[in-house]
């Protein structure tokens, strides 16, 4: 069985009891960065072996993990933070496991997009999660243009070093509408900035 286990997005206390139990019980934990996951496992006295599974080794490591599952062992998939499969390579493994007829079980918990949306002050009854926008401005503007008139809250991820360029493109394509920037949610330096795009 493959367990898709949500882990804290910042505050290590945000993990569920069930997640800790599963991480202790499985045969192997597949994680993006073993160093980051080791911090979590040490905090909760989890001694399960770790193996890396990330964007650049997902093809080879995915085959290995599928082999382990076919041997009847249980694996927990975790990301560096939040819920695996949301804007990370976990999706590829989950799909392969399902195609192989192996059961996948969700161990729910934190996810940055829902945490940020819940404190945004924007409508939450209908929203679209766009993930990361394209790196190049032209492609980013095209994607933004498709989002312009949806009439729902739009949630995006962006890296800190591109946020100003993305805001400039948003202002040009979407106009000067209201927006909220949330960074480091649940962490020591959590910051929420509200205003129109131009002021942001």
PDB file of C-alpha atoms in Angstrom, residues 2-9 15 19 22-23 29-33 37 40 53-54 65 75-95 104-113 129 157:
ATOM      1  CA  UNK A   2       1.156   3.551  -0.732  1.00  0.00           C
ATOM      2  CA  UNK A   3       0.243   6.086   1.939  1.00  0.00           C
ATOM      3  CA  UNK A   4       0.210   9.720   0.777  1.00  0.00           C
ATOM      4  CA  UNK A   5       1.066  11.464   4.027  1.00  0.00           C
ATOM      5  CA  UNK A   6       0.662  15.194   4.620  1.00  0.00           C
ATOM      6  CA  UNK A   7       3.418  16.726   6.724  1.00  0.00           C
ATOM      7  CA  UNK A   8       3.676  20.152   8.373  1.00  0.00           C
ATOM      8  CA  UNK A   9       4.241  23.128   6.092  1.00  0.00           C
ATOM      9  CA  UNK A  15       1.342  16.816  12.027  1.00  0.00           C
ATOM     10  CA  UNK A  19       0.408  10.552  10.161  1.00  0.00           C
ATOM     11  CA  UNK A  22       1.649   5.559   9.621  1.00  0.00           C
ATOM     12  CA  UNK A  23       5.214   6.894   9.293  1.00  0.00           C
ATOM     13  CA  UNK A  29       9.375   6.609   3.609  1.00  0.00           C
ATOM     14  CA  UNK A  30       9.894   8.190   0.180  1.00  0.00           C
ATOM     15  CA  UNK A  31      10.640  11.893   0.504  1.00  0.00           C
ATOM     16  CA  UNK A  32      11.840  14.828  -1.577  1.00  0.00           C
ATOM     17  CA  UNK A  33      14.755  15.666   0.697  1.00  0.00           C
ATOM     18  CA  UNK A  37      12.283  14.701   6.486  1.00  0.00           C
ATOM     19  CA  UNK A  40      10.536  15.559  11.295  1.00  0.00           C
ATOM     20  CA  UNK A  53      12.131  10.687  -4.433  1.00  0.00           C
ATOM     21  CA  UNK A  54      12.260  14.038  -6.211  1.00  0.00           C
ATOM     22  CA  UNK A  65       9.395   2.116  -5.234  1.00  0.00           C
ATOM     23  CA  UNK A  75       5.547   2.945   1.626  1.00  0.00           C
ATOM     24  CA  UNK A  76       4.703   6.425   2.888  1.00  0.00           C
ATOM     25  CA  UNK A  77       5.152   9.244   0.386  1.00  0.00           C
ATOM     26  CA  UNK A  78       5.871  12.667   1.887  1.00  0.00           C
ATOM     27  CA  UNK A  79       6.882  15.987   0.389  1.00  0.00           C
ATOM     28  CA  UNK A  80       9.155  18.575   1.960  1.00  0.00           C
ATOM     29  CA  UNK A  81       6.057  20.292   3.319  1.00  0.00           C
ATOM     30  CA  UNK A  82       2.325  19.821   2.990  1.00  0.00           C
ATOM     31  CA  UNK A  83       0.459  17.282   0.913  1.00  0.00           C
ATOM     32  CA  UNK A  84       2.355  15.191  -1.653  1.00  0.00           C
ATOM     33  CA  UNK A  85       1.200  15.474  -5.249  1.00  0.00           C
ATOM     34  CA  UNK A  86       0.380  19.191  -5.001  1.00  0.00           C
ATOM     35  CA  UNK A  87       2.939  20.960  -7.215  1.00  0.00           C
ATOM     36  CA  UNK A  88       5.561  18.264  -6.587  1.00  0.00           C
ATOM     37  CA  UNK A  89       6.651  14.997  -8.259  1.00  0.00           C
ATOM     38  CA  UNK A  90       4.434  12.836  -6.047  1.00  0.00           C
ATOM     39  CA  UNK A  91       1.744  12.873  -8.728  1.00  0.00           C
ATOM     40  CA  UNK A  92       3.864  10.689 -11.041  1.00  0.00           C
ATOM     41  CA  UNK A  93       4.390   8.009  -8.408  1.00  0.00           C
ATOM     42  CA  UNK A  94       0.748   8.033  -7.321  1.00  0.00           C
ATOM     43  CA  UNK A  95      -0.398   7.560 -10.915  1.00  0.00           C
ATOM     44  CA  UNK A 104      -3.246   4.376  -2.436  1.00  0.00           C
ATOM     45  CA  UNK A 105      -4.452   5.825   0.874  1.00  0.00           C
ATOM     46  CA  UNK A 106      -4.563   9.520   1.824  1.00  0.00           C
ATOM     47  CA  UNK A 107      -3.400  10.599   5.272  1.00  0.00           C
ATOM     48  CA  UNK A 108      -4.736  14.170   5.171  1.00  0.00           C
ATOM     49  CA  UNK A 109      -3.236  17.193   6.825  1.00  0.00           C
ATOM     50  CA  UNK A 110      -1.666  20.542   6.038  1.00  0.00           C
ATOM     51  CA  UNK A 111      -1.422  22.070   2.600  1.00  0.00           C
ATOM     52  CA  UNK A 112      -0.132  25.581   1.940  1.00  0.00           C
ATOM     53  CA  UNK A 113      -2.777  26.491  -0.627  1.00  0.00           C
ATOM     54  CA  UNK A 129      -5.484  26.562  -7.903  1.00  0.00           C
ATOM     55  CA  UNK A 157       2.378  29.617  -5.966  1.00  0.00           C
TER      56      UNK A 157
END
